[in-house]
Amino acid sequence: MSEAKQRSGPLVGVRVVEVAGIGPGPFAAMVLADLGADVVRVDRASDVGPGDPPLQTRVLGRGRRSVAVDLKHSAGLELLLGLVERADVLLEGFRPGVAERLGFGPDVCHERNPRLVYGRITGWGQSGPWAGMAGHDINYIALSGALGAIGRKGEAPVAPLNLIGDFGGGGMLLALGVACALVERQGSGRGQVVDAAMLEGSNLLMSMVYEMLALGDWTAQRGENVLDSGAHFYDVYETADGRWISFGAIEPKFYREFLQALGLGGEELPDQFDRAAWPGLKQRVAERVREHTRDEWEARLAGSDACFAPVLGLDEIIDSEQLAARDFSVVHTHPAFGVEVRFPGPIAKFSRTPTDFRRPPPTLGQHNQELALEEPRTPLAMGGSGSSGPPLGGVKILDLFWVLAGPGATRMLADYGATVVRVESKTHLDTLRVIPPYQFNHPHPEGAGGFQSANANKLGITLDIDNPRGRELLLELVSWADVVTDSFAPG
């Protein structure tokens, strides 16, 4: 593989300056680089030299170029500000006030480049009584309520790696905020500060749980609820060979197939959502699952809609047929350790501007000379001086998503100002409309809490797309929209 491929992806032409850090900042920069942005990482000159390679040179550092500078000296600071003048985005993850003390806070950077999107990520936020305190992912998700909600009944909370605070609620939402600010800049012609915090991001990821708690269908006791191992149809079970499988059969039609797969379909059983019956049903499911090995269950349930998957170990992912079919993994020789590494590739699949793995993580300061000799660059020309509003104000989205993950994504875009029109079928209700929790415990499609949480801030219409006029109206909406989303099965 050459040192760097030609850039491709939807963010080609965007220049990002990343002040080196750990966790969410590098993850956000990796996502932007994967999407085609030209990311230049500013490393500490003191890290260059013998010894163990720092974290920056590992997988989260892929897709970048690197310059090494000493920001405590005027020459190093001026080099950084020179990069800022030519950039579209700056990312930093210092504690509040540190960037300002070092001389590259938002005010200074915007004097040099008014179009700059200044992205910053902290644990607790830029203000508040906790703002100056040290912490890590586990601390931020502890204060958000996420950590206390994860675990089995009667047991201690379980740390979910650092996926929620650092990556999902931190780096990913920082990358989304930066992308939204770039869209807004097309109209206003001005940059702005994107202030992201892992505490708030992980709190946002808990939105549906908080609503279910308020509606009375979630208890504060972990391990007693539908999504936290309390329900028999949403849990992991040990197989005959000591390995594990997972079930997530929430919807009634999938629950029926789940029961059939376990040989329980013909029995008179309590209602699926009868919480008092869950412990006994969980025991029965566990007994059935232990009758076969994990591979036997995978063979028995291949192609089924029982919402099943084997629980793979980290050493088994390399053999995943599904990931191989999607051509998702990337393999390269690690520049610092000299070993072959396989890791996840860029997110999503773009039909017209495909993403690609362009370069491995750089060594510290690898591109000092290259960037010093680079031709002058002005920030990407995007729009003029229109009125400023929400970052996605004016963006029109036609939402054909179902159930949870998709509607949750378009809910976020609506929160950022997009006009989202949710299209539902007149004859087939969204699953979230027909499962608890219900307001006041009264089953009704308009009172389902999960649906309300995932679809707030949207407009809604119903169409019968089996009817020619319904399809015609749908196509008219497609012509109106900037973005169309769906989560239908392939084909």
Coordinates of C-alpha atoms in Angstrom, one line a residue:
M1 CA 0.0 0.0 0.0
S2 CA 1.3 3.5 -0.8
E3 CA 1.8 5.9 2.0
A4 CA -1.4 7.7 1.0
K5 CA -4.1 7.1 -1.5
Q6 CA -5.9 9.9 -3.3
R7 CA -8.6 11.2 -0.9
S8 CA -12.2 10.2 -1.5
G9 CA -15.4 10.6 0.4
P10 CA -18.0 13.3 1.1
L11 CA -15.7 15.6 3.1
V12 CA -12.9 15.9 0.4
G13 CA -11.8 19.5 0.4
V14 CA -12.3 20.0 4.1
R15 CA -9.1 20.7 6.1
V16 CA -9.1 19.7 9.8
V17 CA -6.4 20.7 12.3
E18 CA -6.4 18.3 15.3
V19 CA -4.4 19.2 18.4
A20 CA -3.3 15.8 19.6
G21 CA -5.1 14.3 22.6
I22 CA -6.7 11.0 23.7
G23 CA -10.1 9.3 23.4
P24 CA -12.9 11.3 21.9
G25 CA -10.9 13.9 20.0
P26 CA -8.8 11.4 18.0
F27 CA -11.9 9.4 17.4
A28 CA -13.8 12.4 15.9
A29 CA -10.8 13.2 13.8
M30 CA -10.6 9.6 12.6
V31 CA -14.2 9.7 11.6
L32 CA -13.8 12.9 9.7
A33 CA -10.6 11.6 8.0
D34 CA -12.4 8.4 7.0
L35 CA -15.1 10.6 5.4
G36 CA -12.4 12.3 3.2
A37 CA -11.3 15.3 5.2
D38 CA -7.6 16.2 5.2
V39 CA -6.6 15.9 8.8
V40 CA -3.4 17.4 10.1
R41 CA -2.5 16.4 13.7
V42 CA -0.4 18.7 15.8
D43 CA 1.7 16.5 18.1
R44 CA 3.9 17.4 21.0
A45 CA 7.5 17.7 20.0
S46 CA 8.5 16.2 23.4
D47 CA 6.8 13.0 22.4
V48 CA 9.2 12.5 19.5
G49 CA 12.1 10.2 20.3
P50 CA 12.9 6.7 21.6
G51 CA 10.6 4.7 23.7
D52 CA 7.1 3.1 23.3
P53 CA 5.1 4.7 20.5
P54 CA 2.3 6.9 22.0
L55 CA -1.4 6.2 21.5
Q56 CA -1.6 8.8 18.6
T57 CA 0.3 6.4 16.3
R58 CA -2.3 3.7 16.8
V59 CA -5.6 3.0 15.0
L60 CA -7.4 6.2 16.1
G61 CA -4.6 8.1 14.4
R62 CA -5.2 6.7 10.9
G63 CA -5.8 8.9 7.9
R64 CA -3.7 11.9 9.2
R65 CA -0.6 13.8 8.6
S66 CA 1.4 14.8 11.6
V67 CA 3.5 17.8 12.6
A68 CA 5.4 18.0 15.9
V69 CA 5.6 21.4 17.6
D70 CA 6.2 22.9 21.0
L71 CA 3.1 25.0 21.8
K72 CA 4.8 26.5 24.8
H73 CA 7.2 28.4 22.5
S74 CA 6.1 31.2 20.2
A75 CA 7.4 29.5 17.1
G76 CA 5.3 26.4 17.8
L77 CA 2.2 28.5 18.5
E78 CA 2.7 30.5 15.3
L79 CA 3.0 27.3 13.3
L80 CA -0.3 26.1 14.7
L81 CA -2.0 29.4 14.1
G82 CA -0.6 29.4 10.5
L83 CA -2.4 26.0 10.0
V84 CA -5.5 27.4 11.5
E85 CA -5.6 30.2 9.0
R86 CA -5.7 27.6 6.2
A87 CA -8.2 25.2 7.9
D88 CA -11.9 24.7 8.0
V89 CA -12.0 22.9 11.4
L90 CA -9.9 22.8 14.5
L91 CA -10.4 20.1 17.1
E92 CA -9.0 20.2 20.7
G93 CA -9.8 18.3 23.9
F94 CA -8.0 20.1 26.7
R95 CA -9.6 21.0 30.0
P96 CA -11.5 24.3 30.0
G97 CA -9.2 27.3 29.7
V98 CA -6.0 25.4 28.6
A99 CA -6.3 26.3 24.9
E100 CA -6.9 29.9 25.8
R101 CA -3.8 30.0 28.1
L102 CA -1.7 28.4 25.4
G103 CA -2.8 31.1 23.0
F104 CA -5.1 29.3 20.5
G105 CA -8.5 29.7 22.1
P106 CA -11.6 30.4 19.9
D107 CA -11.2 34.2 20.0
V108 CA -7.6 34.1 18.8
C109 CA -8.4 31.5 16.1
H110 CA -11.4 33.3 14.8
E111 CA -9.4 36.5 14.5
R112 CA -7.1 34.6 12.2
N113 CA -9.9 32.7 10.4
P114 CA -13.5 33.9 10.9
R115 CA -14.8 30.9 8.9
L116 CA -13.2 28.3 11.3
V117 CA -15.4 25.7 13.0
Y118 CA -13.8 25.3 16.4
G119 CA -14.6 21.9 17.8
R120 CA -13.8 21.2 21.5
I121 CA -14.6 18.2 23.6
T122 CA -14.4 17.9 27.4
G123 CA -15.7 15.4 30.0
W124 CA -17.9 17.6 32.1
G125 CA -18.4 20.6 29.8
Q126 CA -16.7 24.1 29.5
S127 CA -18.6 25.4 32.6
G128 CA -20.2 24.2 35.8
P129 CA -18.8 23.1 39.2
W130 CA -17.2 19.9 37.8
A131 CA -15.7 21.6 34.7
G132 CA -12.1 21.7 36.0
M133 CA -11.9 18.2 37.4
A134 CA -10.1 15.3 35.9
G135 CA -12.0 12.3 34.8
H136 CA -12.4 9.5 32.2
D137 CA -15.2 7.8 30.4
I138 CA -16.4 5.7 33.4
N139 CA -16.7 8.9 35.5
Y140 CA -18.7 10.8 32.9
I141 CA -21.2 8.0 32.2
A142 CA -21.5 7.5 36.0
L143 CA -22.8 11.1 36.4
S144 CA -25.0 10.8 33.3
G145 CA -27.0 7.8 34.7
A146 CA -25.8 5.5 31.9
L147 CA -23.4 3.4 34.1
G148 CA -25.9 2.9 36.9
A149 CA -28.4 1.5 34.4
I150 CA -26.1 -1.2 32.9
G151 CA -25.8 -4.5 34.7
R152 CA -27.8 -7.4 36.1
K153 CA -30.2 -7.3 38.9
G154 CA -28.6 -7.3 42.3
E155 CA -25.1 -6.9 40.9
A156 CA -22.7 -4.0 40.5
P157 CA -22.9 -1.7 37.4
V158 CA -20.9 -3.0 34.5
A159 CA -18.5 -0.7 32.7
P160 CA -19.3 -1.0 28.9
L161 CA -15.7 -0.5 27.8
N162 CA -15.3 3.2 26.9
L163 CA -17.8 3.1 24.1
I164 CA -20.5 5.4 25.6
G165 CA -18.6 8.4 26.9
D166 CA -15.4 8.6 24.8
F167 CA -16.8 7.4 21.5
G168 CA -20.6 7.3 21.2
G169 CA -21.4 10.3 23.4
G170 CA -18.1 12.1 22.9
G171 CA -16.2 11.7 19.6
M172 CA -19.1 10.7 17.4
L173 CA -21.3 13.6 18.5
L174 CA -18.4 16.0 18.2
A175 CA -18.0 14.9 14.6
L176 CA -21.7 15.3 14.0
G177 CA -21.6 18.8 15.5
V178 CA -18.7 19.8 13.4
A179 CA -20.4 18.5 10.2
C180 CA -23.6 20.5 11.1
A181 CA -21.5 23.6 11.7
L182 CA -20.0 23.2 8.2
V183 CA -23.4 22.9 6.7
E184 CA -24.6 26.1 8.6
R185 CA -21.5 27.9 7.3
Q186 CA -22.8 27.5 3.7
G187 CA -25.5 30.0 4.5
S188 CA -23.8 32.3 7.1
G189 CA -20.2 32.3 5.8
R190 CA -19.1 32.2 9.4
G191 CA -17.5 29.7 11.7
Q192 CA -18.5 29.0 15.3
V193 CA -17.5 27.0 18.4
V194 CA -18.9 23.5 18.8
D195 CA -18.8 22.7 22.5
A196 CA -19.3 19.0 23.1
A197 CA -19.2 17.2 26.5
M198 CA -19.1 13.5 27.2
L199 CA -21.4 13.9 30.2
E200 CA -24.0 15.5 28.0
G201 CA -23.5 13.2 25.1
S202 CA -23.9 10.0 27.1
N203 CA -26.9 11.7 28.8
L204 CA -28.4 12.2 25.3
L205 CA -27.9 8.6 24.5
M206 CA -30.1 7.8 27.5
S207 CA -33.0 9.9 26.3
M208 CA -35.4 7.0 25.6
V209 CA -34.6 5.3 29.0
Y210 CA -35.4 8.6 30.9
E211 CA -38.7 8.9 29.1
M212 CA -39.6 5.2 29.8
L213 CA -38.8 5.8 33.4
A214 CA -41.1 8.9 33.5
L215 CA -43.9 6.9 31.9
G216 CA -43.6 4.1 34.4
D217 CA -42.3 1.3 32.2
W218 CA -38.7 1.4 33.4
T219 CA -37.6 0.9 36.9
A220 CA -34.5 2.5 38.5
Q221 CA -33.4 -1.0 39.5
R222 CA -31.1 -2.3 36.8
G223 CA -31.7 -5.7 35.4
E224 CA -35.5 -5.5 35.6
N225 CA -36.3 -3.9 32.3
V226 CA -36.8 -4.8 28.7
L227 CA -33.4 -3.7 27.4
D228 CA -31.1 -4.3 30.4
S229 CA -31.2 -8.2 30.7
G230 CA -34.5 -8.2 32.6
A231 CA -36.6 -9.6 29.8
H232 CA -36.2 -13.2 28.7
F233 CA -36.5 -12.2 25.0
Y234 CA -33.6 -9.6 25.2
D235 CA -30.6 -11.3 26.8
V236 CA -27.6 -13.5 26.3
Y237 CA -27.6 -17.3 27.1
E238 CA -24.9 -19.9 27.5
T239 CA -24.8 -22.8 25.1
A240 CA -23.9 -26.4 25.6
D241 CA -20.2 -25.7 24.7
G242 CA -19.8 -22.8 27.2
R243 CA -20.2 -20.1 24.6
W244 CA -23.0 -17.6 24.2
I245 CA -25.8 -16.5 21.9
S246 CA -28.0 -13.4 22.0
F247 CA -31.7 -12.8 21.4
G248 CA -33.5 -9.4 20.9
A249 CA -37.0 -10.4 19.9
I250 CA -38.9 -7.3 21.0
E251 CA -41.6 -7.1 18.2
P252 CA -44.5 -9.5 18.5
K253 CA -43.9 -11.1 15.1
F254 CA -40.2 -11.7 16.0
Y255 CA -41.1 -12.9 19.4
R256 CA -43.4 -15.6 17.9
E257 CA -40.5 -16.8 15.8
F258 CA -38.2 -16.7 18.8
L259 CA -40.6 -19.0 20.7
Q260 CA -40.8 -21.3 17.7
A261 CA -37.1 -21.6 17.5
L262 CA -36.9 -22.7 21.1
G263 CA -39.7 -25.2 20.7
L264 CA -42.1 -23.1 22.9
G265 CA -44.4 -21.9 20.2
G266 CA -47.2 -24.3 20.9
E267 CA -47.4 -23.7 24.6
E268 CA -49.8 -21.4 26.5
L269 CA -47.4 -18.8 27.9
P270 CA -47.9 -15.5 29.8
D271 CA -48.0 -12.3 27.9
Q272 CA -44.7 -11.3 26.4
F273 CA -44.5 -8.1 28.6
D274 CA -45.7 -9.7 31.8
R275 CA -42.8 -8.7 34.0
A276 CA -43.8 -11.1 36.8
A277 CA -43.3 -14.0 34.3
W278 CA -39.9 -12.9 33.0
P279 CA -37.7 -14.8 35.6
G280 CA -39.5 -18.1 35.0
L281 CA -39.5 -17.7 31.2
K282 CA -35.8 -16.7 31.3
Q283 CA -35.0 -20.0 33.1
R284 CA -36.9 -22.0 30.5
V285 CA -35.1 -20.2 27.6
A286 CA -31.8 -20.9 29.3
E287 CA -32.6 -24.6 29.6
R288 CA -33.5 -24.8 26.0
V289 CA -30.4 -22.9 24.8
R290 CA -28.1 -25.2 26.8
E291 CA -29.3 -28.2 24.7
H292 CA -27.2 -27.2 21.7
T293 CA -23.8 -25.7 21.0
R294 CA -23.4 -22.1 19.7
D295 CA -22.6 -23.4 16.2
E296 CA -25.7 -25.6 16.2
W297 CA -27.9 -22.7 17.2
E298 CA -26.3 -20.6 14.4
A299 CA -27.1 -23.3 11.9
R300 CA -30.6 -23.8 13.2
L301 CA -31.5 -20.1 13.1
A302 CA -29.7 -19.2 9.9
G303 CA -32.0 -16.9 7.9
S304 CA -34.6 -16.6 10.6
D305 CA -36.3 -13.5 12.0
A306 CA -35.9 -14.6 15.7
C307 CA -33.5 -11.7 16.2
F308 CA -30.6 -14.0 17.0
A309 CA -26.8 -13.6 16.7
P310 CA -23.9 -15.6 18.2
V311 CA -21.8 -13.6 20.7
L312 CA -18.4 -13.5 19.1
G313 CA -15.1 -13.1 20.9
L314 CA -12.6 -10.4 19.7
D315 CA -10.5 -13.1 18.2
E316 CA -13.4 -14.4 16.1
I317 CA -14.4 -11.1 14.4
I318 CA -11.8 -11.7 11.7
D319 CA -13.8 -14.7 10.5
S320 CA -17.2 -12.9 10.4
E321 CA -18.9 -13.7 7.1
Q322 CA -21.2 -10.7 7.3
L323 CA -18.4 -8.2 7.8
A324 CA -16.4 -9.9 5.0
A325 CA -19.4 -9.6 2.7
R326 CA -19.6 -5.9 3.4
D327 CA -15.8 -5.5 2.8
F328 CA -15.6 -3.6 6.1
S329 CA -12.2 -4.5 7.6
V330 CA -9.0 -2.8 6.8
V331 CA -5.6 -4.5 7.1
H332 CA -2.2 -2.7 7.3
T333 CA 1.2 -3.1 8.7
H334 CA 1.5 -1.0 11.9
P335 CA 4.2 1.6 11.3
A336 CA 5.5 1.6 14.9
F337 CA 5.1 -2.1 15.9
G338 CA 5.7 -3.7 12.5
V339 CA 2.8 -6.2 12.9
E340 CA -0.2 -6.7 10.6
V341 CA -3.3 -5.1 12.1
R342 CA -6.9 -5.6 11.1
F343 CA -9.5 -3.0 12.2
P344 CA -12.9 -1.6 11.3
G345 CA -13.0 0.5 8.1
P346 CA -14.8 3.8 7.5
I347 CA -18.4 4.3 8.5
A348 CA -21.4 4.0 6.2
K349 CA -21.3 3.3 2.4
F350 CA -21.5 6.3 0.1
S351 CA -22.8 5.5 -3.4
R352 CA -21.2 8.4 -5.2
T353 CA -18.3 9.5 -3.0
P354 CA -17.1 6.3 -1.5
T355 CA -14.8 6.4 1.5
D356 CA -11.5 4.5 1.6
F357 CA -8.6 3.8 3.9
R358 CA -6.0 6.2 2.7
R359 CA -3.0 6.1 5.0
P360 CA -2.0 4.3 8.2
P361 CA -1.4 6.3 11.4
P362 CA 1.6 8.6 11.0
T363 CA 4.6 8.6 13.2
L364 CA 5.0 11.8 15.3
G365 CA 6.1 14.7 13.1
Q366 CA 6.3 12.6 10.0
H367 CA 4.9 15.4 7.8
N368 CA 6.6 18.5 9.2
Q369 CA 8.6 19.1 6.0
E370 CA 5.7 18.2 3.7
L371 CA 3.4 20.7 5.3
A372 CA 6.1 23.4 5.5
L373 CA 6.5 23.2 1.7
E374 CA 2.8 23.0 1.0
E375 CA 1.2 25.7 -1.2
P376 CA -0.9 28.3 0.6
R377 CA -4.5 27.2 1.1
T378 CA -7.7 29.1 2.0
P379 CA -10.6 27.6 3.9
L380 CA -13.1 25.8 1.7
A381 CA -15.4 28.2 0.0
M382 CA -18.9 27.4 1.3
G383 CA -21.6 30.0 1.0
G384 CA -21.8 33.7 1.8
S385 CA -23.3 35.9 4.4
G386 CA -26.9 34.6 4.8
S387 CA -28.7 34.8 8.0
S388 CA -27.6 32.4 10.7
G389 CA -29.9 30.0 12.5
P390 CA -29.8 26.4 13.7
P391 CA -26.9 24.5 12.1
L392 CA -29.2 22.4 9.9
G393 CA -31.9 25.0 9.4
G394 CA -33.3 24.7 5.8
V395 CA -32.2 21.1 5.4
K396 CA -35.2 18.9 4.4
I397 CA -35.3 15.2 5.4
L398 CA -37.8 12.6 4.4
D399 CA -37.8 10.0 7.2
L400 CA -38.8 6.5 6.2
F401 CA -37.1 4.9 9.2
W402 CA -38.7 2.4 11.5
V403 CA -38.3 1.3 15.1
L404 CA -35.5 2.9 17.1
A405 CA -31.9 3.5 15.7
G406 CA -33.0 5.2 12.5
P407 CA -35.7 7.5 14.0
G408 CA -33.2 8.3 16.8
A409 CA -30.7 9.5 14.2
T410 CA -33.2 11.7 12.4
R411 CA -34.4 13.0 15.8
M412 CA -30.9 14.3 16.4
L413 CA -30.9 16.0 12.9
A414 CA -34.2 17.6 13.8
D415 CA -32.8 18.8 17.1
Y416 CA -30.1 20.5 15.0
G417 CA -32.7 22.4 13.0
A418 CA -33.5 20.2 10.0
T419 CA -37.1 19.9 8.9
V420 CA -37.9 16.1 9.2
V421 CA -41.1 14.7 7.8
R422 CA -41.8 11.2 9.2
V423 CA -43.7 9.0 6.8
E424 CA -45.8 6.1 8.3
S425 CA -47.9 3.4 6.7
K426 CA -51.6 3.6 7.1
T427 CA -51.9 -0.2 7.4
H428 CA -48.6 -1.3 9.2
L429 CA -47.9 0.6 12.4
D430 CA -44.4 1.3 13.5
T431 CA -43.4 -1.3 16.1
L432 CA -42.6 1.5 18.6
R433 CA -46.3 2.5 18.5
V434 CA -47.5 -0.9 19.7
I435 CA -45.1 -1.9 22.5
P436 CA -44.8 -0.4 26.0
P437 CA -44.3 2.0 27.6
Y438 CA -47.7 3.7 27.3
Q439 CA -48.7 7.0 28.9
F440 CA -50.8 6.2 32.0
N441 CA -50.4 2.5 31.2
H442 CA -53.1 2.8 28.6
P443 CA -52.2 1.0 25.3
H444 CA -52.7 3.4 22.4
P445 CA -50.6 4.1 19.3
E446 CA -50.5 7.8 20.2
G447 CA -49.3 7.1 23.8
A448 CA -46.3 4.8 23.2
G449 CA -43.3 6.5 24.9
G450 CA -40.6 4.9 22.8
F451 CA -42.1 6.3 19.6
Q452 CA -42.5 9.7 21.1
S453 CA -38.9 9.9 22.3
A454 CA -37.5 8.8 18.9
N455 CA -39.7 11.1 16.8
A456 CA -39.9 14.4 18.7
N457 CA -39.3 17.6 16.7
K458 CA -40.6 16.0 13.5
L459 CA -43.6 16.4 11.2
G460 CA -45.7 13.3 10.5
I461 CA -47.8 12.0 7.6
T462 CA -49.4 8.6 6.8
L463 CA -49.4 7.2 3.3
D464 CA -50.7 4.0 1.7
I465 CA -47.8 3.2 -0.6
D466 CA -49.7 0.1 -1.9
N467 CA -52.0 2.7 -3.5
P468 CA -50.8 4.4 -6.7
R469 CA -51.8 7.8 -5.3
G470 CA -49.8 7.1 -2.1
R471 CA -46.7 6.2 -4.1
E472 CA -47.1 9.3 -6.2
L473 CA -47.3 11.5 -3.1
L474 CA -44.2 9.7 -1.7
L475 CA -42.2 10.5 -4.9
E476 CA -43.3 14.2 -4.7
L477 CA -41.9 14.3 -1.2
V478 CA -38.7 12.7 -2.5
S479 CA -38.4 15.5 -5.0
W480 CA -38.9 18.0 -2.1
A481 CA -36.3 16.5 0.2
D482 CA -32.5 17.0 0.5
V483 CA -32.1 13.7 2.3
V484 CA -34.2 10.5 2.2
T485 CA -33.6 7.9 4.9
D486 CA -34.9 4.3 5.3
S487 CA -34.3 1.2 7.3
F488 CA -36.1 -1.4 5.2
A489 CA -34.7 -4.9 4.7
P490 CA -32.4 -5.0 1.6
G491 CA -34.5 -5.1 -1.6

